[in-house]
PDB file of C-alpha atoms in Angstrom:
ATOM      1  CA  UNK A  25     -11.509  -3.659 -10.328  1.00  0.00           C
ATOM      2  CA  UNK A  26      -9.128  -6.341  -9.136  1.00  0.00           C
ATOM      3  CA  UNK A  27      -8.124  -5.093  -5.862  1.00  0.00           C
ATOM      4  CA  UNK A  28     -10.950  -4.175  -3.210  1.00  0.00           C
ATOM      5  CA  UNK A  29      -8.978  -1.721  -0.968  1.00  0.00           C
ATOM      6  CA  UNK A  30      -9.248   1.342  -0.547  1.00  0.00           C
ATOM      7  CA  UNK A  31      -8.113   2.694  -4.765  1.00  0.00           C
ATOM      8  CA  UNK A  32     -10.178  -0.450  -6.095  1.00  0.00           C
ATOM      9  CA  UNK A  33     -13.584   0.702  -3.703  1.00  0.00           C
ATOM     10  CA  UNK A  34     -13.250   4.321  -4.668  1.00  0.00           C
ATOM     11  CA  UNK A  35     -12.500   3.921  -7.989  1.00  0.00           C
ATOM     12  CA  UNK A  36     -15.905   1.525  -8.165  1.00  0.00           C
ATOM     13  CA  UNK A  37     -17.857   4.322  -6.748  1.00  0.00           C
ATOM     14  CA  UNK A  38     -16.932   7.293  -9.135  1.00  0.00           C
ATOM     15  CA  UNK A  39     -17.356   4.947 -11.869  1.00  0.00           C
ATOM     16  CA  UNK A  40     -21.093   3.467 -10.431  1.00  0.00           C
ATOM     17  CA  UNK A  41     -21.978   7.102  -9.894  1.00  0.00           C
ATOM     18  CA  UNK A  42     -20.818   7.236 -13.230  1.00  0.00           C
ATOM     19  CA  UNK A  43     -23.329   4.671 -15.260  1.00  0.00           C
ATOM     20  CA  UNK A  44     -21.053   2.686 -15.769  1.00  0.00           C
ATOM     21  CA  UNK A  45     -21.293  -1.106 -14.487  1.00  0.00           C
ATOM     22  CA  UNK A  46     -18.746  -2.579 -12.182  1.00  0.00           C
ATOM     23  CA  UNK A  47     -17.349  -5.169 -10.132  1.00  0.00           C
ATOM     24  CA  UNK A  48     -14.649  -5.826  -7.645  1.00  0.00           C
ATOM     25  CA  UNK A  49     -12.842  -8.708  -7.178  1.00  0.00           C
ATOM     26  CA  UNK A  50     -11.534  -8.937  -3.558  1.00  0.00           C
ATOM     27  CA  UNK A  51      -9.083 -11.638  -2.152  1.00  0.00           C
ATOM     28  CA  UNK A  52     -10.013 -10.475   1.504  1.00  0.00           C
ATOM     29  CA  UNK A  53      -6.280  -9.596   2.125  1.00  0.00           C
ATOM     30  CA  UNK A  54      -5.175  -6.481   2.508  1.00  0.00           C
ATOM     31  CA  UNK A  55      -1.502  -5.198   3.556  1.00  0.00           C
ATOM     32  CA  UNK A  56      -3.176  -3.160   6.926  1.00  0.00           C
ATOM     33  CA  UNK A  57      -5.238  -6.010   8.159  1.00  0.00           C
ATOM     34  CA  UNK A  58      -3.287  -6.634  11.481  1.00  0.00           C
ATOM     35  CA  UNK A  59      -3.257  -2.411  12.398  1.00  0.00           C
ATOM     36  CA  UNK A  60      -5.921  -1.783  14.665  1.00  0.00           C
ATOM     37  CA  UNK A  61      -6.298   1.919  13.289  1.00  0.00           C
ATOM     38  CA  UNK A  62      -5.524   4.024  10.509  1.00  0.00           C
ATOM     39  CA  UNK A  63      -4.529   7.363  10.749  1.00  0.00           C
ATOM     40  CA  UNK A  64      -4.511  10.722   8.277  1.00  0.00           C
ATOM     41  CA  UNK A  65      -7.764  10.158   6.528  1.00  0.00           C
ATOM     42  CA  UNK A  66      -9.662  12.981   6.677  1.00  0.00           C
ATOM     43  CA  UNK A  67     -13.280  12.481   8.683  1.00  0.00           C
ATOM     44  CA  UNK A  68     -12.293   8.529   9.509  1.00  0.00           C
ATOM     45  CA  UNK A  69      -8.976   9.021  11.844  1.00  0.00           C
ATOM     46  CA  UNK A  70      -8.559   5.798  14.413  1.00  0.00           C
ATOM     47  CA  UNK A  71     -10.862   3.746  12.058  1.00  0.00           C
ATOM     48  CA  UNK A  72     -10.055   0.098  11.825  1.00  0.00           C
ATOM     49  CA  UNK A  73      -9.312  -0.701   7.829  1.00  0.00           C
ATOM     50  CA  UNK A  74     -12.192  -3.486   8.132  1.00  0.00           C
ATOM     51  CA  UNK A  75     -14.646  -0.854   9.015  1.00  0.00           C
ATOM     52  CA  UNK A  76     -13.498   1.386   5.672  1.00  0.00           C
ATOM     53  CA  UNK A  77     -13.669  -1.485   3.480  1.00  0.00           C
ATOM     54  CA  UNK A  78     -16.977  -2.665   4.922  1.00  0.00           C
ATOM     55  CA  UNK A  79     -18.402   0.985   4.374  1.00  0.00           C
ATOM     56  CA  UNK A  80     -16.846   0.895   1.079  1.00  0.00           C
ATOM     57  CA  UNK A  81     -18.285  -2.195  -0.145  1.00  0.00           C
ATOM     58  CA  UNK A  82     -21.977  -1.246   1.533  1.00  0.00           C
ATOM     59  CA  UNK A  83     -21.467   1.901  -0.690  1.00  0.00           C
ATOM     60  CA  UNK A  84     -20.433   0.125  -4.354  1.00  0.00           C
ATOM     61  CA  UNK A  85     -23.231  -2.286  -3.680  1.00  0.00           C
ATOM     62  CA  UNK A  86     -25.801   0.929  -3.034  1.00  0.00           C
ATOM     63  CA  UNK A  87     -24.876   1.923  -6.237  1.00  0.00           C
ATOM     64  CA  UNK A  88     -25.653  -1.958  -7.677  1.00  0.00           C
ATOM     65  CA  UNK A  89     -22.049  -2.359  -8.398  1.00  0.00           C
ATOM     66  CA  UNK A  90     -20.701  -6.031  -7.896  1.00  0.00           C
ATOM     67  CA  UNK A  91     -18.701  -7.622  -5.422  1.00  0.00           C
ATOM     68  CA  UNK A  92     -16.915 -11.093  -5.572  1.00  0.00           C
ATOM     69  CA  UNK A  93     -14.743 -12.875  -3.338  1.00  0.00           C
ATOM     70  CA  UNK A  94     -12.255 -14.297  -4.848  1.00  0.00           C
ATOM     71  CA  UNK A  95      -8.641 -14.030  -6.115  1.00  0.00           C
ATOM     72  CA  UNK A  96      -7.567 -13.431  -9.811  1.00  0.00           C
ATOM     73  CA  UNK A  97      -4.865 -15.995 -11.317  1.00  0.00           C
ATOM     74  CA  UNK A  98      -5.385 -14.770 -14.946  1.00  0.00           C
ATOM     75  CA  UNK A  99      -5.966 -11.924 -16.930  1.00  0.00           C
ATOM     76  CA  UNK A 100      -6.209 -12.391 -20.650  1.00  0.00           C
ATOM     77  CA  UNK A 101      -6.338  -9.628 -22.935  1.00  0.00           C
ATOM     78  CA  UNK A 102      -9.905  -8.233 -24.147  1.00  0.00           C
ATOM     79  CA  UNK A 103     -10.341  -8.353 -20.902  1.00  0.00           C
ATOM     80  CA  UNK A 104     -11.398 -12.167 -18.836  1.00  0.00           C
ATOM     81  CA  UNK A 105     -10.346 -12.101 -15.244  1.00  0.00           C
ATOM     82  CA  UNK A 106     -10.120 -16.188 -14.109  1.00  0.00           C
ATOM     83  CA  UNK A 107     -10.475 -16.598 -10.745  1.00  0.00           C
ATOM     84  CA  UNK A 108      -9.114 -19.429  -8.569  1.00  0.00           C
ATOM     85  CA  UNK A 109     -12.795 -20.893  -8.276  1.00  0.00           C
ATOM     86  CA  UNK A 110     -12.411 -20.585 -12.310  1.00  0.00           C
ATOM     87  CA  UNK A 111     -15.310 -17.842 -12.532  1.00  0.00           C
ATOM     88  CA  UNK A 112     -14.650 -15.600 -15.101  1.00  0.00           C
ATOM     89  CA  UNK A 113     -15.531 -11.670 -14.914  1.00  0.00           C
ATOM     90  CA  UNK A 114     -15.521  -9.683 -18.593  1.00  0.00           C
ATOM     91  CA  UNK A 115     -14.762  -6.365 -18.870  1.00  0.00           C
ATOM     92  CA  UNK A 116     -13.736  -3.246 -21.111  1.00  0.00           C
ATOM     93  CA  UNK A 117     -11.477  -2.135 -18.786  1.00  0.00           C
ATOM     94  CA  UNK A 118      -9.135  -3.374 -16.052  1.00  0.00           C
ATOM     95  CA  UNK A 119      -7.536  -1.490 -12.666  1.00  0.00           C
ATOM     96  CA  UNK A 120      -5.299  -3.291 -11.139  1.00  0.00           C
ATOM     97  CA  UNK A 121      -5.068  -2.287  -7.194  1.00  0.00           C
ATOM     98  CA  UNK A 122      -3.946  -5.508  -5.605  1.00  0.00           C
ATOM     99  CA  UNK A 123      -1.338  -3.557  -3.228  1.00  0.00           C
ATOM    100  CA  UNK A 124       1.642  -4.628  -2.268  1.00  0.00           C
ATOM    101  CA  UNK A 125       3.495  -6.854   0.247  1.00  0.00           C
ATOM    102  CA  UNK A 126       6.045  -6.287   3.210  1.00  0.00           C
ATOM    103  CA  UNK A 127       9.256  -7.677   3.532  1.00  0.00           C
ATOM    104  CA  UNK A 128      10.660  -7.619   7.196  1.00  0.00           C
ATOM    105  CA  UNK A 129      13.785  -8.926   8.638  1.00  0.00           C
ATOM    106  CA  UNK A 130      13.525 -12.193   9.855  1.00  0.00           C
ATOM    107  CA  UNK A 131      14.052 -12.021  13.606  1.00  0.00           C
ATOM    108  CA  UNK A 132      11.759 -13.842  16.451  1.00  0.00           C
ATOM    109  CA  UNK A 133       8.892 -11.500  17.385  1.00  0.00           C
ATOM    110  CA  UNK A 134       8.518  -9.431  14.090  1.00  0.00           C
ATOM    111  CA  UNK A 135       6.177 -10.598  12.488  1.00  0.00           C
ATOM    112  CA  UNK A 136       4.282 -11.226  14.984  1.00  0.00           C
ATOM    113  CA  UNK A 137       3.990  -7.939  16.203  1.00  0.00           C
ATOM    114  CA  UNK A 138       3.870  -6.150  12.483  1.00  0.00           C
ATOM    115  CA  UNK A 139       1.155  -3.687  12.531  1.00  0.00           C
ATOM    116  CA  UNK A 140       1.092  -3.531  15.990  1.00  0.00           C
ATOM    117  CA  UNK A 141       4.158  -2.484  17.807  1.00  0.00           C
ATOM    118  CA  UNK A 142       6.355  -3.056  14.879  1.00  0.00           C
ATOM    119  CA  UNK A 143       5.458  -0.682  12.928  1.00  0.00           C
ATOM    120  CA  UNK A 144       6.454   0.675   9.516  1.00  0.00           C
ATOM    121  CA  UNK A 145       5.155   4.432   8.932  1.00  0.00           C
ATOM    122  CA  UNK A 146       5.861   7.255  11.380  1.00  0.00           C
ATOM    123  CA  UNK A 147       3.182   9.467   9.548  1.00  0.00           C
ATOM    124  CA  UNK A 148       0.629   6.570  10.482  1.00  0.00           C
ATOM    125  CA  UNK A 149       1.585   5.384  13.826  1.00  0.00           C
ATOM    126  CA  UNK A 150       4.193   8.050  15.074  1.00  0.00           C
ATOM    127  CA  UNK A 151       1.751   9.985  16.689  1.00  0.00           C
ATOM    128  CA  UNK A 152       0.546   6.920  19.165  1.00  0.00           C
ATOM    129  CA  UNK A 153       3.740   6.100  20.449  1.00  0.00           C
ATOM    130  CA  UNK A 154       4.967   9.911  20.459  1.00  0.00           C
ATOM    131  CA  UNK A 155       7.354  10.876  23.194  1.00  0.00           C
ATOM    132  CA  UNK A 156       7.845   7.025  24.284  1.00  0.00           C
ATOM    133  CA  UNK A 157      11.416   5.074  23.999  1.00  0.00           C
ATOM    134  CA  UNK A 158      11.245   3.713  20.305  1.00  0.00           C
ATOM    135  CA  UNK A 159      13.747   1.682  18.348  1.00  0.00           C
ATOM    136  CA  UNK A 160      14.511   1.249  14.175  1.00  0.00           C
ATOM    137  CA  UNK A 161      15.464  -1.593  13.106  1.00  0.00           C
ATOM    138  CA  UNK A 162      18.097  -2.313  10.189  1.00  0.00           C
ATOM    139  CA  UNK A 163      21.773  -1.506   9.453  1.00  0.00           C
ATOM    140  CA  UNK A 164      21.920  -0.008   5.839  1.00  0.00           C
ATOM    141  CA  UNK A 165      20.998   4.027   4.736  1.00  0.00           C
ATOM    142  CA  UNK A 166      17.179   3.520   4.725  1.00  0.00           C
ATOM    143  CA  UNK A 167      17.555   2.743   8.119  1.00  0.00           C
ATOM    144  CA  UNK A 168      19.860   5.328   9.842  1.00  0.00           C
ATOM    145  CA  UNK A 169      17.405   8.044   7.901  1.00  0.00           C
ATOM    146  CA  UNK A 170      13.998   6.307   9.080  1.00  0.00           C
ATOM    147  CA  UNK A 171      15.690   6.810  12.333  1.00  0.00           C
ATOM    148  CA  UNK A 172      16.591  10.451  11.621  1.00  0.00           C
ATOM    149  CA  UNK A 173      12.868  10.951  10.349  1.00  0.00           C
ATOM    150  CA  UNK A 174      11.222   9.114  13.641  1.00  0.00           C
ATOM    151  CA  UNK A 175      13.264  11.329  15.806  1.00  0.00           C
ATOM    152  CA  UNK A 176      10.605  14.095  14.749  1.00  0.00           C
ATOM    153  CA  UNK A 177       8.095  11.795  17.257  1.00  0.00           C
ATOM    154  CA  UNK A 178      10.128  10.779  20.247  1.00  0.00           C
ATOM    155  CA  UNK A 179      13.701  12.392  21.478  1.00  0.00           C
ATOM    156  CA  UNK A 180      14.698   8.915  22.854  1.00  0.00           C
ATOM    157  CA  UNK A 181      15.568   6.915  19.730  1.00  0.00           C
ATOM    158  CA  UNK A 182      17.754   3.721  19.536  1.00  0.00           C
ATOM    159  CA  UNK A 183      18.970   2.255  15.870  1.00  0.00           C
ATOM    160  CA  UNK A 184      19.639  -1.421  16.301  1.00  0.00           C
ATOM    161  CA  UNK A 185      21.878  -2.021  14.013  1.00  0.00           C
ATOM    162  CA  UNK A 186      22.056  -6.133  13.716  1.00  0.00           C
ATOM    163  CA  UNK A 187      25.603  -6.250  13.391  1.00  0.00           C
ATOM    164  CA  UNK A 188      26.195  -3.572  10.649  1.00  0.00           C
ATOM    165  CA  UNK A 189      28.603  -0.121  11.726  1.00  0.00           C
ATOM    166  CA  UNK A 190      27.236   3.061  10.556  1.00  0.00           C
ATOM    167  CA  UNK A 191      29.390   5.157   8.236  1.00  0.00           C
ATOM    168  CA  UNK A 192      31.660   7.953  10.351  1.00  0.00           C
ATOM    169  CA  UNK A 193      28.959  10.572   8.575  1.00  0.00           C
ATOM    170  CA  UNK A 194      26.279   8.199   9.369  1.00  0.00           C
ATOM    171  CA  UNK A 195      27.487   8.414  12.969  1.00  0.00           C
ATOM    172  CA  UNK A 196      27.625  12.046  12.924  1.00  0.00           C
ATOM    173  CA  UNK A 197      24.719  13.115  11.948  1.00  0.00           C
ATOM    174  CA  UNK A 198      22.978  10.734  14.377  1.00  0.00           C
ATOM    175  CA  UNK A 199      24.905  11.795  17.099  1.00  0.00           C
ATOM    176  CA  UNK A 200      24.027  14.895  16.120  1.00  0.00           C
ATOM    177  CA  UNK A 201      19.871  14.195  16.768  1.00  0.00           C
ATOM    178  CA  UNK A 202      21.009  12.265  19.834  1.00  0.00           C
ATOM    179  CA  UNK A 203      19.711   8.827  17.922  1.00  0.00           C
ATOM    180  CA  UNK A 204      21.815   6.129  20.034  1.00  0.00           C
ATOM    181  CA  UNK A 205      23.356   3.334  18.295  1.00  0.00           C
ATOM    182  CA  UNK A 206      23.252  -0.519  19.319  1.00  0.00           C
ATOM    183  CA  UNK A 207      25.619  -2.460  16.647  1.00  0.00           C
ATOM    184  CA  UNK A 208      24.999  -6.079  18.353  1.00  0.00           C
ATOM    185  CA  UNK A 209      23.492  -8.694  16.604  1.00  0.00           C
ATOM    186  CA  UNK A 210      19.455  -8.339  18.003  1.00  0.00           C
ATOM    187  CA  UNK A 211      18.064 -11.711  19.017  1.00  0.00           C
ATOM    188  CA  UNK A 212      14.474 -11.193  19.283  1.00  0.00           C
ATOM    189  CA  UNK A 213      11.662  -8.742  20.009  1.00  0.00           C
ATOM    190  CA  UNK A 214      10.241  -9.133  23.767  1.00  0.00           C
ATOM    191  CA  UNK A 215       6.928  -9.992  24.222  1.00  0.00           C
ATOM    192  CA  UNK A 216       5.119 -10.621  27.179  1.00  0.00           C
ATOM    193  CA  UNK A 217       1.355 -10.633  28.048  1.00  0.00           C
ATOM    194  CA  UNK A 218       1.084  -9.574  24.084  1.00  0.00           C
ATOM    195  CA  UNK A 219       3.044  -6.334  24.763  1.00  0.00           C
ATOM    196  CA  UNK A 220       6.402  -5.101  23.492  1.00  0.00           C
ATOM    197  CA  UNK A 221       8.474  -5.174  26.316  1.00  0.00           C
ATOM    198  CA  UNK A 222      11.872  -4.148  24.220  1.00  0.00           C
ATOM    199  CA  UNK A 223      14.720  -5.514  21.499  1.00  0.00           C
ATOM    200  CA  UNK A 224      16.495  -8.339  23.473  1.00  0.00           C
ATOM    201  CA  UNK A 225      20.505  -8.874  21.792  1.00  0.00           C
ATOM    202  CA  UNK A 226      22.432 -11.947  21.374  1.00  0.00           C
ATOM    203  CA  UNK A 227      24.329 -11.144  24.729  1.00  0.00           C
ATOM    204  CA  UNK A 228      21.231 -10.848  26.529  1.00  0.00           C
ATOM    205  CA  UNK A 229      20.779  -7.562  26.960  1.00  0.00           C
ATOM    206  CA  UNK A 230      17.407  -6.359  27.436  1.00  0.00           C
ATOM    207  CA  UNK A 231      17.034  -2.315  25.578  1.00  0.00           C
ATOM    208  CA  UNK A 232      13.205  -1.458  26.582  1.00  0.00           C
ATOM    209  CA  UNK A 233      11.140   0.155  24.131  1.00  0.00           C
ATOM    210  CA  UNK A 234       7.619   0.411  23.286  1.00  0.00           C
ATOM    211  CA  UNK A 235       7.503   0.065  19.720  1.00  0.00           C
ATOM    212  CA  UNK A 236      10.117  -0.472  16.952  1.00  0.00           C
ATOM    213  CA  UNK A 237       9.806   0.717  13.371  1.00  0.00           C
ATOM    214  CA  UNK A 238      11.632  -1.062  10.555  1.00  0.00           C
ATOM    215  CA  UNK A 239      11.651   0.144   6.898  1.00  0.00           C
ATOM    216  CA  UNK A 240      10.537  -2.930   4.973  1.00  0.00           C
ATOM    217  CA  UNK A 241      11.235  -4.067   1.560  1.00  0.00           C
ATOM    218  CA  UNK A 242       8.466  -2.856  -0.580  1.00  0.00           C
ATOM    219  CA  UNK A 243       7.502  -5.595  -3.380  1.00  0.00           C
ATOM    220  CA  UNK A 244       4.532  -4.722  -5.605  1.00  0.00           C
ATOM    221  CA  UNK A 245       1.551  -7.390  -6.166  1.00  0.00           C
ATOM    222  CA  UNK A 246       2.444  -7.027  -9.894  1.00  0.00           C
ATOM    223  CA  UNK A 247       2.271 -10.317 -11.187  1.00  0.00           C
ATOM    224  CA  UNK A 248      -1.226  -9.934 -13.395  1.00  0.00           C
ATOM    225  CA  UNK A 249       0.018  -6.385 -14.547  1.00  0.00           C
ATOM    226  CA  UNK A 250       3.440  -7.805 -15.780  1.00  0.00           C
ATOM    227  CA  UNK A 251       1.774 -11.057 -17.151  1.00  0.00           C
ATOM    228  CA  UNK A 252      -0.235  -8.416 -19.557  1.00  0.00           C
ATOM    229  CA  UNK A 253       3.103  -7.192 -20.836  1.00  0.00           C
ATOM    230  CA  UNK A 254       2.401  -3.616 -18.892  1.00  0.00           C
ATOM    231  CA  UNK A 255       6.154  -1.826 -18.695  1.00  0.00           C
ATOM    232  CA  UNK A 256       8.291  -1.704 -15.481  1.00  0.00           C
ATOM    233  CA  UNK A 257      10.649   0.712 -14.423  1.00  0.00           C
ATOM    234  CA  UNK A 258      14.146  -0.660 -13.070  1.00  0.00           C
ATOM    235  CA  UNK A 259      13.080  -1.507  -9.551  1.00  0.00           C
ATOM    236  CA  UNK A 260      10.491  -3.889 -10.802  1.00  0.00           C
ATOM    237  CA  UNK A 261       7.517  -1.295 -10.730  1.00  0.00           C
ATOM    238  CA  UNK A 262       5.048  -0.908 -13.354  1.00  0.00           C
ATOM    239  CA  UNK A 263       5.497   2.407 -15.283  1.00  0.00           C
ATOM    240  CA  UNK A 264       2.374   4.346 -15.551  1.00  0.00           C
ATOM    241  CA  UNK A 265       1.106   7.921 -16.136  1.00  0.00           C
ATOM    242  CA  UNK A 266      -0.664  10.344 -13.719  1.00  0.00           C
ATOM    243  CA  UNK A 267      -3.915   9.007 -13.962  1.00  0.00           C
ATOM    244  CA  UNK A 268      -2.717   5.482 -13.587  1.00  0.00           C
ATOM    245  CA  UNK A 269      -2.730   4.622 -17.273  1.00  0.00           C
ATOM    246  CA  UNK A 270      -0.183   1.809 -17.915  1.00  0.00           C
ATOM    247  CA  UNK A 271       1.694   1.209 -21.221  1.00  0.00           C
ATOM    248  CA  UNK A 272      -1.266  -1.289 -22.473  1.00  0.00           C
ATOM    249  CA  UNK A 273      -4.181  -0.002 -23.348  1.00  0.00           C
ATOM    250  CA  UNK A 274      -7.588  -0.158 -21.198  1.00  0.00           C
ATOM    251  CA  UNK A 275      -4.779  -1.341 -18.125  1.00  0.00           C
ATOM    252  CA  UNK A 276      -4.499   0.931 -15.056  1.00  0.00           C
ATOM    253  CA  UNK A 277      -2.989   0.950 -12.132  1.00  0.00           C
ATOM    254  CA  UNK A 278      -4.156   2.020  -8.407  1.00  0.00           C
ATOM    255  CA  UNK A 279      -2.692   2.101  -4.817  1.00  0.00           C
ATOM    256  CA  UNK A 280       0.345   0.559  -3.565  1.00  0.00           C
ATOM    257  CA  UNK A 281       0.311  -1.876  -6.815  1.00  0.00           C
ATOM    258  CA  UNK A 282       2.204   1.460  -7.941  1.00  0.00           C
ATOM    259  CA  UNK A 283       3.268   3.566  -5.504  1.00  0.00           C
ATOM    260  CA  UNK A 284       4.677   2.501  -2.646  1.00  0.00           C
ATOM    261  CA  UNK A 285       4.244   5.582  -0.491  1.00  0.00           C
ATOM    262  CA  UNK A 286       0.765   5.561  -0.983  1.00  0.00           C
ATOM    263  CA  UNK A 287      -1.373   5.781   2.418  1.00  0.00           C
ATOM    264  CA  UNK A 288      -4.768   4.633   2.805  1.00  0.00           C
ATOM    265  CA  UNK A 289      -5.963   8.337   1.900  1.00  0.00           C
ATOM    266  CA  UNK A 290      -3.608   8.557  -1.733  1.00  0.00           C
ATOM    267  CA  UNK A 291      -4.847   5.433  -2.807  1.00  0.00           C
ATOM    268  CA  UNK A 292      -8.296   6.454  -2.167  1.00  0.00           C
ATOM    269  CA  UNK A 293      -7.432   9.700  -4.590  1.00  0.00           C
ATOM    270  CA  UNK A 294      -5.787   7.528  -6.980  1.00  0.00           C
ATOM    271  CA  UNK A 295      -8.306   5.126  -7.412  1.00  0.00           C
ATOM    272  CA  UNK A 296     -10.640   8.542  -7.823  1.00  0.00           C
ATOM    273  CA  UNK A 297      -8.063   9.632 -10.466  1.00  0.00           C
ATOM    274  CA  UNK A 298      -8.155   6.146 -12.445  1.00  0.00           C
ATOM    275  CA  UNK A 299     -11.900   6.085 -12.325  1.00  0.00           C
ATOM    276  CA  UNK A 300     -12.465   9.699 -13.914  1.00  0.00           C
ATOM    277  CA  UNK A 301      -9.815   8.839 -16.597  1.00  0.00           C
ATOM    278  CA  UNK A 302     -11.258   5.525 -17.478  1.00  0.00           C
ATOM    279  CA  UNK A 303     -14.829   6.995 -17.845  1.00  0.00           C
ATOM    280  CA  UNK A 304     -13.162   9.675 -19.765  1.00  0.00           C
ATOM    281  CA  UNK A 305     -11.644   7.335 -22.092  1.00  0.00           C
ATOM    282  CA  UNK A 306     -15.202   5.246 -22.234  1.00  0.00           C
ATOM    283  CA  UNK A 307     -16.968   8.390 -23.173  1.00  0.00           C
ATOM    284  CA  UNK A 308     -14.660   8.577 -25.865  1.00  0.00           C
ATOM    285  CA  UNK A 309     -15.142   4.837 -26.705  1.00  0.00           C
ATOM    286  CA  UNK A 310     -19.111   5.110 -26.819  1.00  0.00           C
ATOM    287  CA  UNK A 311     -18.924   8.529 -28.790  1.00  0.00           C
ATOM    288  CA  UNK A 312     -16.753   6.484 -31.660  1.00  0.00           C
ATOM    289  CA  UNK A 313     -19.076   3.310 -31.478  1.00  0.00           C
ATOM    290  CA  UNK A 314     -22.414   5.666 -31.456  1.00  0.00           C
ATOM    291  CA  UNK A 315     -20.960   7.640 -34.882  1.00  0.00           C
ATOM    292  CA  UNK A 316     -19.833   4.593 -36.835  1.00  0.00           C
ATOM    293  CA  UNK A 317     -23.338   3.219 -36.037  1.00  0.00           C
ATOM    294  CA  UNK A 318     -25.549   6.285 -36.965  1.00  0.00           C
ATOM    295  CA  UNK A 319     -23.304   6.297 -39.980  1.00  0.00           C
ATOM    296  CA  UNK A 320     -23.881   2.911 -40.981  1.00  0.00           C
ATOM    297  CA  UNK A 321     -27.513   3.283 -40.762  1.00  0.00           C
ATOM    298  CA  UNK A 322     -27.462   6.667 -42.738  1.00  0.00           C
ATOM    299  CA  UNK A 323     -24.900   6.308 -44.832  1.00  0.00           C
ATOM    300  CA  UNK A 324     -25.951   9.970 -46.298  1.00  0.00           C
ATOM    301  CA  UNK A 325     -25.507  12.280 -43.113  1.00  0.00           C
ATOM    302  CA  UNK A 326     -21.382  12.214 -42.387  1.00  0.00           C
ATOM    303  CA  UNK A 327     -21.826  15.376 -42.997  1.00  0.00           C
ATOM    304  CA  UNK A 328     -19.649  15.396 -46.628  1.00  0.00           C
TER     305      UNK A 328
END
């Protein structure tokens, strides 16, 4: 498993639980670090994604999987991971769950506060900040309909804009849901005593709220997948079937590597999905290897 998240850990386990001998290659980087808490997975709501992983990698090493620290630079068909340290881990098969990373606007404050008051999913944080004066952030379509969707959580809703003008439907319909909208060029987030205080605009204007969502640019960690030649659909994502199957054989995919919608919860069930499918096609593997064997030695019983 390259990728020790959340798919990568629970793909290890099935496939420990399994027979089958594992390890996970972990960079110590994953895209929730700076959230405190994650939210909508069944039995561990408000946990803090250091405390999964830990109890995720305490469970793959029960089961006398392996786990290395480290990041992959290399993955050469066959399969030889090269780390950065130049280690190199063998395998039959590879799942790639190395996630993906955020791209947010560049304004003062924002990435500072990612994960924390800037936030990115309603579905994860909504419910925190629920009923509270929030702000979107961005000027394009994603934006005007994350604002429409965050509505759900709070009925006082500002879209800052950053110079762009809705469209007179775009308008409309946010008029509609009583979103307000702030066209001005923002300047920076407010932050004092390591608090959002509100979205401060070029004309110093001060528009209090106490947290802003933004609908990032989603760019998958895709580089070892593509470097195996493993198909990508026109957005730059790699193609791959249910079970996470890519187009090269003994490659798979898991997690936000993927699917950028996944939450903590869906890449835990996709990693589940990759491991059954990849001990699947093992069992095959060994049942091929076994009957050319006992055929070799006994040449008489194919059975002709």
């Amino acid at each position: 498993m390259i990728g020790g998240g959340a798919a990568g850990l629970t793909a290890a386990v099935v496939l420990l639980r399994a027979g089958r001998t594992v390890a996970v290659v972990d960079a110590g980087a994953p895209r929730n670090a700076p959230a405190a808490a994650m939210h909508g997975y069944l039995s561990r709501d408000s946990m803090p994604p250091r405390d999964l992983i830990a109890a995720g990698q305490t469970e793959v090493a029960g089961y006398g999987g392996t786990i290395i620290y480290g990041t992959v630079v290399d993955v050469q068909p066959g399969f030889r991971a090269l780390l950065a340290t130049s280690t190199e881990v063998g395998a039959r098969k590879i799942l790639i769950a190395t996630g993906l990373r955020d791209e947010i606007p560049n304004i003062p404050g924002v990435r500072e506060r990612w994960g924390q008051d800037l936030l990115h999913c309603p579905y994860c944080h909504g419910y925190e900040v629920r009923d509270q004066p929030l702000g979107v952030l961005g000027g394009d379509s994603e934006a005007v309909q994350h604002a429409l969707l965050v509505r759900q959580w709070s009925s006082d809703i500002t879209l800052f804009t950053n110079g762009t003008s809705p469209t007179p439907e775009q308008r409309e319909v946010l008029a509609a849901r009583g979103v307000v909208i702030m066209e001005e060029v923002v300047a920076r987030l407010a932050v004092f005593d390591d608090r959002l205080h509100g979205v401060e605009l070029v004309d110093g204007a001060l528009i209090p709220r106490s947290a802003v969502f933004v609908r990032p640019r989603f760019v998958p960690n895709s580089d070892l997948l593509t470097a195996l030649g493993c198909d990508t659909d026109d957005n730059g994502w790699v193609t791959h079937a249910a079970t996470g199957r890519t187009s090269v054989a003994g490659v798979w995919v898991a997690g936000n590597a993927a699917d950028p919608r996944a939450q903590v919860i869906t890449a835990a069930g996709q990693g589940s999905t990759a491991a059954i499918a990849i001990n699947a096609e093992l069992v095959e593997e060994d049942i091929a290897f076994a009957l050319a064997t006992h055929r070799a030695a006994n040449p008489d019983s194919s059975g002709q």
